[in-house]
PDB file of C-alpha atoms and ligand atoms in Angstrom:
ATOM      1  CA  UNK A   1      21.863 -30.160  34.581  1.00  0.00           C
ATOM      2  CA  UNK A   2      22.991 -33.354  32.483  1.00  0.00           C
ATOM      3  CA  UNK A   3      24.005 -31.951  28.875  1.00  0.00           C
ATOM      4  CA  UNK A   4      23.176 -34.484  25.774  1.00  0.00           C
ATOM      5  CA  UNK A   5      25.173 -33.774  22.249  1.00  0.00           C
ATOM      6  CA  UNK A   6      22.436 -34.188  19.831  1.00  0.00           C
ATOM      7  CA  UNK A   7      23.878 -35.266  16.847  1.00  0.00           C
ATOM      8  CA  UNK A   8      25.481 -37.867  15.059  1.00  0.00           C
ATOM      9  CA  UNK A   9      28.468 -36.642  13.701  1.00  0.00           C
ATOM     10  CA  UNK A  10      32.081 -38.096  15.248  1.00  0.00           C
ATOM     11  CA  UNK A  11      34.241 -34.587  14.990  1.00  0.00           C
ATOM     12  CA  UNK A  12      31.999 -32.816  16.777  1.00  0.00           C
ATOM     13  CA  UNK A  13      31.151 -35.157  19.303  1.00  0.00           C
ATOM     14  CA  UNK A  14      34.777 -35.197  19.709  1.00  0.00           C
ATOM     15  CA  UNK A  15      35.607 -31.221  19.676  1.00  0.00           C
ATOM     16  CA  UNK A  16      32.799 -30.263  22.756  1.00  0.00           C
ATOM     17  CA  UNK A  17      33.309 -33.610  24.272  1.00  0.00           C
ATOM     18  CA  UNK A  18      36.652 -32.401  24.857  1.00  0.00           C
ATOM     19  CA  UNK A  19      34.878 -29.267  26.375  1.00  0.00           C
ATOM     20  CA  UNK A  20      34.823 -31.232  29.389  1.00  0.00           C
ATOM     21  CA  UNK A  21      30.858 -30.454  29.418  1.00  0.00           C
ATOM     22  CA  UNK A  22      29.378 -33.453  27.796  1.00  0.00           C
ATOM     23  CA  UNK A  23      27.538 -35.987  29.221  1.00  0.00           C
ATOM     24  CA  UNK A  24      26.148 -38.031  26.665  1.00  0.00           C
ATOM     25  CA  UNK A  25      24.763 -38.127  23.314  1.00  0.00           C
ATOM     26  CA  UNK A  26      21.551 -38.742  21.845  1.00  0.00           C
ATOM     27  CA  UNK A  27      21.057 -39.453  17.974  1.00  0.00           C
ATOM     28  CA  UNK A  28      17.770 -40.616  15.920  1.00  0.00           C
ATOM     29  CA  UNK A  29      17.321 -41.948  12.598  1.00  0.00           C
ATOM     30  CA  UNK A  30      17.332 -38.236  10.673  1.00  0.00           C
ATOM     31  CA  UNK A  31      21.039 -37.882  12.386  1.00  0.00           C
ATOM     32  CA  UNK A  32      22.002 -41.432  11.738  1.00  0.00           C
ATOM     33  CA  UNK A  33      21.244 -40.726   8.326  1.00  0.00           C
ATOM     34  CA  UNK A  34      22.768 -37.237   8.035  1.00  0.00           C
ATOM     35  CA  UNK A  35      25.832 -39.036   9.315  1.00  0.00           C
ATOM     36  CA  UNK A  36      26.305 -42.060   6.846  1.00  0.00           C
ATOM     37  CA  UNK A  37      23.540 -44.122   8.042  1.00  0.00           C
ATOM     38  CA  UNK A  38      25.309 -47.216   9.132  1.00  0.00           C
ATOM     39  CA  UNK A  39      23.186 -46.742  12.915  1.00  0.00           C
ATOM     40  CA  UNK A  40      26.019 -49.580  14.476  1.00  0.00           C
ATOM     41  CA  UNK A  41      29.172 -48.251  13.250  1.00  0.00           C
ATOM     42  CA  UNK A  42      28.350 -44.821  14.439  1.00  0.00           C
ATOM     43  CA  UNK A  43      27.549 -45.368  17.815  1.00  0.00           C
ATOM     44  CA  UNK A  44      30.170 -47.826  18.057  1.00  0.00           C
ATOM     45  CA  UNK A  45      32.491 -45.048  17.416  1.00  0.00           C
ATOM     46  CA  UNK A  46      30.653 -42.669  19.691  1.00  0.00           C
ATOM     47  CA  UNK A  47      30.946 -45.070  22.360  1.00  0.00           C
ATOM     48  CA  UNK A  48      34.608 -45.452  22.204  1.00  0.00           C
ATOM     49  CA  UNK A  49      34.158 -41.445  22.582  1.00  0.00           C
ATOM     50  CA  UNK A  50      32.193 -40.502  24.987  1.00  0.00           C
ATOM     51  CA  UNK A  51      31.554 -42.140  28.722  1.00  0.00           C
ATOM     52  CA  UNK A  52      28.385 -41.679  28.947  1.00  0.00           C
ATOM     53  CA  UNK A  53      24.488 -42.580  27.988  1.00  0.00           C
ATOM     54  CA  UNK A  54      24.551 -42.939  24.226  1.00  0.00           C
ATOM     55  CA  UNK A  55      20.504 -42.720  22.337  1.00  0.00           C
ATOM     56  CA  UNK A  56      20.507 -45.188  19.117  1.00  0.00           C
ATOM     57  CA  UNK A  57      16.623 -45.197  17.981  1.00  0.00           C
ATOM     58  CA  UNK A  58      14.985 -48.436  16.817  1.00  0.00           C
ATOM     59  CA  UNK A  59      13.689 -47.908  13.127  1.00  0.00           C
ATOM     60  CA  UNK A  60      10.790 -50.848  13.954  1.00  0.00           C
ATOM     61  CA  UNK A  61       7.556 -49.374  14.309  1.00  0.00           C
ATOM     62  CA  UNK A  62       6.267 -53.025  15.412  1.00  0.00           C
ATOM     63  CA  UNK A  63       6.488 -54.370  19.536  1.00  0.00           C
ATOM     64  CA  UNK A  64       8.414 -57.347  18.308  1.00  0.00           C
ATOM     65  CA  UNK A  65      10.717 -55.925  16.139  1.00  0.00           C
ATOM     66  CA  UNK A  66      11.405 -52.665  18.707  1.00  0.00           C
ATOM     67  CA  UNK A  67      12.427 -55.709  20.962  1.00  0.00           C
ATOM     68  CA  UNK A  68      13.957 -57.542  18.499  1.00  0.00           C
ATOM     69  CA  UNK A  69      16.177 -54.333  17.486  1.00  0.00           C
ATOM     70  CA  UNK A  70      16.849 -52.763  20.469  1.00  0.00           C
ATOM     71  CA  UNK A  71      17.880 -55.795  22.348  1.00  0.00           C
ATOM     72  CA  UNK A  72      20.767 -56.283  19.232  1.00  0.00           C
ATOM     73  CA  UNK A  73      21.435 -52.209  20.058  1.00  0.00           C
ATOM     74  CA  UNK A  74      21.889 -52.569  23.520  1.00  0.00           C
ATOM     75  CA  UNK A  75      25.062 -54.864  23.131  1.00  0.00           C
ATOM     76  CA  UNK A  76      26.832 -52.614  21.152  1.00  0.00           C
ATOM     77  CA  UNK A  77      27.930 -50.974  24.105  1.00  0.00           C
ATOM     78  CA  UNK A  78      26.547 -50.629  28.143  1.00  0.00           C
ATOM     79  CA  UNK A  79      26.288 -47.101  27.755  1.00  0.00           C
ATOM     80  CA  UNK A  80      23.463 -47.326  24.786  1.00  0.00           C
ATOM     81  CA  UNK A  81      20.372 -46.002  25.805  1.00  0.00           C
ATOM     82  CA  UNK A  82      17.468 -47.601  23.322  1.00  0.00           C
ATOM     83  CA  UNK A  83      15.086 -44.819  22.102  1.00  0.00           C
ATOM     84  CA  UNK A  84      11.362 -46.196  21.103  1.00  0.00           C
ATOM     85  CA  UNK A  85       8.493 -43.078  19.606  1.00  0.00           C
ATOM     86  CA  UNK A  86       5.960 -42.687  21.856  1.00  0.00           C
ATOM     87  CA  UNK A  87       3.341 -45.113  20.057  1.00  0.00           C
ATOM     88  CA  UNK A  88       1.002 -48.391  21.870  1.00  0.00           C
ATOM     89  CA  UNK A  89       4.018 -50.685  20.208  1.00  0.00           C
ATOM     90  CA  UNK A  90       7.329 -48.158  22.041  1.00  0.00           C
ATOM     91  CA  UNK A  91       4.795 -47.973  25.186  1.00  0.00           C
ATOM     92  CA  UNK A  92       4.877 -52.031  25.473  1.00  0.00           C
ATOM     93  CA  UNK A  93       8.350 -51.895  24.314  1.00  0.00           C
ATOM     94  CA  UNK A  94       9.381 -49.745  27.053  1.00  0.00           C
ATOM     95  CA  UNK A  95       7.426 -52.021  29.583  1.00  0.00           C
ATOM     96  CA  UNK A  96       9.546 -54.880  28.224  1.00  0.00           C
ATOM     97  CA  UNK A  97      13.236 -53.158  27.728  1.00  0.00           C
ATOM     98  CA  UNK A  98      12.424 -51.811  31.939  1.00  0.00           C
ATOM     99  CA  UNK A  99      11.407 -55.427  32.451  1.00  0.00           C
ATOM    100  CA  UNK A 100      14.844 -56.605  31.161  1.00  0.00           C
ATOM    101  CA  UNK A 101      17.165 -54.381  32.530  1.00  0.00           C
ATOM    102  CA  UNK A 102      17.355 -52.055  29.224  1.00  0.00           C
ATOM    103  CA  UNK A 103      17.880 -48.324  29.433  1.00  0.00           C
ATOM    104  CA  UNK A 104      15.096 -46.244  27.237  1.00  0.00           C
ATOM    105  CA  UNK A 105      14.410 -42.696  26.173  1.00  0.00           C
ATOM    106  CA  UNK A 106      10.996 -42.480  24.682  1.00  0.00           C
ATOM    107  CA  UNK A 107      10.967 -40.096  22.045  1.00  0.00           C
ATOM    108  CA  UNK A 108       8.385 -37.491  19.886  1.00  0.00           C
ATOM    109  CA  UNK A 109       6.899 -36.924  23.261  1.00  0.00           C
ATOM    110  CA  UNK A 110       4.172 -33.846  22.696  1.00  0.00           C
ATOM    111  CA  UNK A 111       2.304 -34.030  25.849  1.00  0.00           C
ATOM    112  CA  UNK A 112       1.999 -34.245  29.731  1.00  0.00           C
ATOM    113  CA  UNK A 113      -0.171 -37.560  29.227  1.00  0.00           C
ATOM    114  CA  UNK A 114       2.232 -39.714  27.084  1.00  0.00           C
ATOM    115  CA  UNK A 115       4.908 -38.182  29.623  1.00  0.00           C
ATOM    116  CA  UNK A 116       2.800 -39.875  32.236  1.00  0.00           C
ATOM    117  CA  UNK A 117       2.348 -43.015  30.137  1.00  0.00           C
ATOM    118  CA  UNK A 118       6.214 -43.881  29.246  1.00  0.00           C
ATOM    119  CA  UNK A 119       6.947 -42.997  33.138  1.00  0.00           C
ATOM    120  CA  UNK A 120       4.842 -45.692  34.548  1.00  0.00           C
ATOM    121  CA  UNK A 121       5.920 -48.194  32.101  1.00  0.00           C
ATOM    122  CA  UNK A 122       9.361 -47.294  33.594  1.00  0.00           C
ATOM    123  CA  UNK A 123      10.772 -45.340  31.068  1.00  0.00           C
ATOM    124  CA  UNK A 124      15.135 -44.565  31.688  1.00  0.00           C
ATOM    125  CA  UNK A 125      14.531 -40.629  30.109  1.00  0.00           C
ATOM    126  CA  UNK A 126      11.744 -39.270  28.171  1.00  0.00           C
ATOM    127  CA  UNK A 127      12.091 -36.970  25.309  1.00  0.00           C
ATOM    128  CA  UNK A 128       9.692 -33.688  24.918  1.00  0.00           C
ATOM    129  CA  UNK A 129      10.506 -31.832  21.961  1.00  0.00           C
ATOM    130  CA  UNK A 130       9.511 -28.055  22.250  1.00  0.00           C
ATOM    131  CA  UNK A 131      10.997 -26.976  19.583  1.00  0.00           C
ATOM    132  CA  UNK A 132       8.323 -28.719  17.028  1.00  0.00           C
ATOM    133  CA  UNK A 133       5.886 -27.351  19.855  1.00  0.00           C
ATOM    134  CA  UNK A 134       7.015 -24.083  19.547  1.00  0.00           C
ATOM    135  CA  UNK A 135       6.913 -24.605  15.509  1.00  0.00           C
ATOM    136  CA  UNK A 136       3.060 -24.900  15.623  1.00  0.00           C
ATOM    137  CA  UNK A 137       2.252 -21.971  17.138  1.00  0.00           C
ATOM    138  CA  UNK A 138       2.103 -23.773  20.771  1.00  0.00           C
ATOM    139  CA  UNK A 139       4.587 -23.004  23.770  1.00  0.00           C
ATOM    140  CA  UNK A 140       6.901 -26.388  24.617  1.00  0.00           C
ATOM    141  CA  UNK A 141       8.472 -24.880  27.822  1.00  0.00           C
ATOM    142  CA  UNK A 142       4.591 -25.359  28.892  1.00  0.00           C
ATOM    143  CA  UNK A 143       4.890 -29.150  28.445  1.00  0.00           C
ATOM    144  CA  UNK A 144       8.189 -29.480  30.390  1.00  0.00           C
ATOM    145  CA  UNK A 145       6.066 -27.517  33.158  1.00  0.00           C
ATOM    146  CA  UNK A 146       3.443 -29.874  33.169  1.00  0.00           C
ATOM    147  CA  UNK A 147       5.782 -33.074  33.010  1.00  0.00           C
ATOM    148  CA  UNK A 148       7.936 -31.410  35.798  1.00  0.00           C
ATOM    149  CA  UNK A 149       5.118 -31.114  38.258  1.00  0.00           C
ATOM    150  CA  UNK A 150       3.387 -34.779  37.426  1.00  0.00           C
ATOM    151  CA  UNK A 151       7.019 -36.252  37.606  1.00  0.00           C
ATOM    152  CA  UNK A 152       7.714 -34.638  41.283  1.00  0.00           C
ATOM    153  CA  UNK A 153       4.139 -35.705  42.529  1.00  0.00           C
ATOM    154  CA  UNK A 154       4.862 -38.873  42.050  1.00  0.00           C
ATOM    155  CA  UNK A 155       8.472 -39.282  42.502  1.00  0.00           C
ATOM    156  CA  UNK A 156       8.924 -40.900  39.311  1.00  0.00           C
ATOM    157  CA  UNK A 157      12.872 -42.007  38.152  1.00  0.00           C
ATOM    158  CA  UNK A 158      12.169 -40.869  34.376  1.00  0.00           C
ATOM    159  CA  UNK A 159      14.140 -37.772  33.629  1.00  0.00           C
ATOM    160  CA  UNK A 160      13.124 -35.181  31.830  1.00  0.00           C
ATOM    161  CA  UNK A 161      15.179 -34.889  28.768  1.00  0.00           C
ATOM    162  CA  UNK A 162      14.059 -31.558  27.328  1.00  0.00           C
ATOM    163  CA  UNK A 163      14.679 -31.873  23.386  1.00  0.00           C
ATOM    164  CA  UNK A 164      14.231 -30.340  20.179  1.00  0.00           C
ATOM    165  CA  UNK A 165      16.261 -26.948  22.090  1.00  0.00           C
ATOM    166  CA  UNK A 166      16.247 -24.521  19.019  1.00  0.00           C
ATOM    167  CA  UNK A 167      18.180 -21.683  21.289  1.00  0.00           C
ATOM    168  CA  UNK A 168      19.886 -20.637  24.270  1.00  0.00           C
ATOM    169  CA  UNK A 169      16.685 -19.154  25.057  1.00  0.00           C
ATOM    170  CA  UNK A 170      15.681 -23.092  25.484  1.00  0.00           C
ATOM    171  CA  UNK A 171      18.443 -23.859  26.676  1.00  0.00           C
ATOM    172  CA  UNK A 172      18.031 -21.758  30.236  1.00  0.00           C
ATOM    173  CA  UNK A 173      14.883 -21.801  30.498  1.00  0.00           C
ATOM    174  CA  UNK A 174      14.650 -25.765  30.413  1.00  0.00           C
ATOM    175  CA  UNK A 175      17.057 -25.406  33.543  1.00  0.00           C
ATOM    176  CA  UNK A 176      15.169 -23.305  35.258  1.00  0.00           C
ATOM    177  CA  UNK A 177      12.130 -25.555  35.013  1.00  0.00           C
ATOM    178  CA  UNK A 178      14.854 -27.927  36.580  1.00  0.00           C
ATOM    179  CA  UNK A 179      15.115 -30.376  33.925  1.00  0.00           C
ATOM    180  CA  UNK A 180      17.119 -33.428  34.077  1.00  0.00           C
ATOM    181  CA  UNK A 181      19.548 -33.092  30.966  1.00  0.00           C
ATOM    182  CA  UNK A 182      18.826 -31.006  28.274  1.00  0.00           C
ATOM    183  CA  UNK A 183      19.656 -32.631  24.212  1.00  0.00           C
ATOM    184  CA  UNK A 184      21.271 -29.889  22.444  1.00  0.00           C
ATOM    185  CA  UNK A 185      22.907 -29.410  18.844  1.00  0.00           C
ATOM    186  CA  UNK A 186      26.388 -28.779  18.806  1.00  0.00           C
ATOM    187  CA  UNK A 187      25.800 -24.866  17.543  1.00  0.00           C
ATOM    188  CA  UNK A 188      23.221 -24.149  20.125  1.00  0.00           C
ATOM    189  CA  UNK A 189      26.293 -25.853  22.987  1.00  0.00           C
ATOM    190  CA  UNK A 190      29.006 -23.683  21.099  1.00  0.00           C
ATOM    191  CA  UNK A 191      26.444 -20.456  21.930  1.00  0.00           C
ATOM    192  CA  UNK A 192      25.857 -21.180  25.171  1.00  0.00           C
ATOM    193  CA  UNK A 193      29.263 -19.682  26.135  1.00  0.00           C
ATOM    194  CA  UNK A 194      29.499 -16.628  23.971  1.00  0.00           C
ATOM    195  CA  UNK A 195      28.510 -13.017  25.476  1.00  0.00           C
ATOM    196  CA  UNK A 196      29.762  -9.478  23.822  1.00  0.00           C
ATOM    197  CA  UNK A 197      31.065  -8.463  27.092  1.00  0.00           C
ATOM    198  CA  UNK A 198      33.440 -10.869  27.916  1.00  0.00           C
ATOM    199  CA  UNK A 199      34.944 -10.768  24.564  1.00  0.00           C
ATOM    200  CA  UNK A 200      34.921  -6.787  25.596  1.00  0.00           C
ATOM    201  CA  UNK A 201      36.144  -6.876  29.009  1.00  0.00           C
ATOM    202  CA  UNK A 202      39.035  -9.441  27.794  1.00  0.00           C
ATOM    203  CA  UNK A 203      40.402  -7.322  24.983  1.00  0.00           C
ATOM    204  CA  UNK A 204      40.697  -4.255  27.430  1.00  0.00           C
ATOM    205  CA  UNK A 205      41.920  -6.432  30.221  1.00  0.00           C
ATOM    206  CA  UNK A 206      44.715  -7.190  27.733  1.00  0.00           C
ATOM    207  CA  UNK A 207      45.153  -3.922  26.258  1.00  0.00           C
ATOM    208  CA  UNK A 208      45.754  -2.444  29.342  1.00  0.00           C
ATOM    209  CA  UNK A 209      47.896  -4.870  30.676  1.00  0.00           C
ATOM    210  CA  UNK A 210      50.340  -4.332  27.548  1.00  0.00           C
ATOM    211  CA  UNK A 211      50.069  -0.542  27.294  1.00  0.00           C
ATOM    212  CA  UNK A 212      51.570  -1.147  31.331  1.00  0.00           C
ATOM    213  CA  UNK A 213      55.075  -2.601  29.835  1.00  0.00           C
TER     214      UNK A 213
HETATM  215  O1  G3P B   1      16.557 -35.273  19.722  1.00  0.00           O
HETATM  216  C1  G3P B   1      15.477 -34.718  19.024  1.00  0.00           C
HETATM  217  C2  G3P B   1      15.954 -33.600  18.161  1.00  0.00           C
HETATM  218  O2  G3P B   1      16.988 -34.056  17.311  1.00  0.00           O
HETATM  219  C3  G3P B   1      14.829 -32.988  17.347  1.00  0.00           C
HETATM  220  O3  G3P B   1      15.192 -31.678  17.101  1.00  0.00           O
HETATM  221  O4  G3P B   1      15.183 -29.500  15.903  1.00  0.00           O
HETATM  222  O5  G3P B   1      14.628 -31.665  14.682  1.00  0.00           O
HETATM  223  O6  G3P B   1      13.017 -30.703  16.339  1.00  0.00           O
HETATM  224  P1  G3P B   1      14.482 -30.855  15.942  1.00  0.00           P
END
C-alpha cells in the first residue's frame, strides 16, 4: 500500500520521510495554514524533500479560477498533485486538469457516487475521508467498500486514497479493503510501528544476553 504524510509541516515530513516508508504527501488549506500559510513556499520545500506525489489544494471554489490556480500549482514542481473538493466546478476542473495532462486528487469525497463521478472525469486519486464519516455516527470503511468494488468493475485508474485515518484501526483496515495509498498524520505513522511486546521481547532479549557475559 502507497503511504501519504498528511501534513504540512517540513520537520516531520523530514523525520518519517527518512523512515524510508514515505511515499508522498498530501496537504490542504487547514495544514497549509497550520504551517505558515504561504501554500508555494511550503510545497516548494516539500518537494525538494520528498520524491514523490505532493497534494497542494486550490483555494478557488470557481471552474476558472480552480484552472487558473492549479495550472500556476502544477509548475511548482512535477511531482504536485492538484487537489479540487468534490463540487460541479472541481468535477469540470478535474475533466480539464485530465484533459491537460495534470495530476488530481479530488477531495471531501463522502460517497460511492461522487467516487464514481471524479473517476470518470479521470480523476489521478480520489480522497474519501472516513474519519468525518465515522464522526457522524456513519461507518467510512463502508464507503471505501463501496468505491473498491465500483472501481474494480470497471477497471478504473483512480486510486483510492483512503483519508481522514483517525487510527491504526484505519489504518489496517483500509489495507485490507486493498486501498491504493492510505493519507495518514504523522502520529497515527509513528503508531503504526509500536506493539508492547516487542518492546518486551527486546528488553529480555538484551537482558539475557548481558546476564550471559
Ligand atoms: O487529507 C484529509 C485530512 O487531512 C482530513 O483529516 O482528521 O481533518 O478529517 P481530518
Amino acid at each position: 500500500m502507497i503511504f501519504f504524510i498528511d501534513t504540512a509541516e517540513i520537520e516531520e515530513i523530514k523525520e518519517l520521510y527518512n523512515w524510508g516508508i514515505i511515499d508522498g504527501v498530501t496537504t490542504n488549506p487547514s495544514l497549509i495554514a497550520k504551517s505558515g500559510g504561504d501554500q508555494k513556499k511550503i510545497i516548494t520545500e516539500i518537494a525538494q524533500i520528498v520524491d514523490g506525489p505532493i497534494s497542494a489544494e486550490v483555494i478557488a471554489t470557481d471552474y476558472e479560477g480552480m484552472i487558473k490556480e492549479g495550472a500556476e500549482l502544477s509548475k511548482i514542481h512535477q511531482n504536485v498533485v492538484i487537489k479540487v473538493p468534490m463540487t460541479v466546478d472541481g468535477l469540470k476542473a478535474t475533466y480539464w486538469f485530465n484533459k491537460n495532462k495534470i495530476r488530481t486528487n479530488v477531495t471531501l469525497v463522502f460517497s460511492a457516487n461522487q467516487a464514481l463521478l471524479a473517476a470518470k472525469n479521470g480523476a489521478s486519486y480520489i480522497s474519501p475521508f472516513i474519519g468525518r464519516l465515522d464522526d457522524i455516527g456513519q461507518t467510512g470503511m463502508e464507503l471505501i467498500k463501496e468505491i473498491k468494488i465500483m472501481f474494480d468493475h470497471y477497471q478504473y485508474s483512480t486510486k483510492i486514497l483512503a483519508a481522514s485515518i483517525r487510527s491504526t484501526q484505519h489504518a489496517k483496515d483500509v489495507a485490507l479493503a486493498g486501498c491504493d495509498v492510505a493519507t495518514m498524520p504523522p502520529k497515527i505513522i509513528k503508531q503504526l510501528i509500536k506493539h508492547p511486546l516487542t518492546d518486551i521481547g527486546l528488553e529480555k532479549f538484551l537482558a539475557d544476553y548481558k546476564n550471559s557475559l
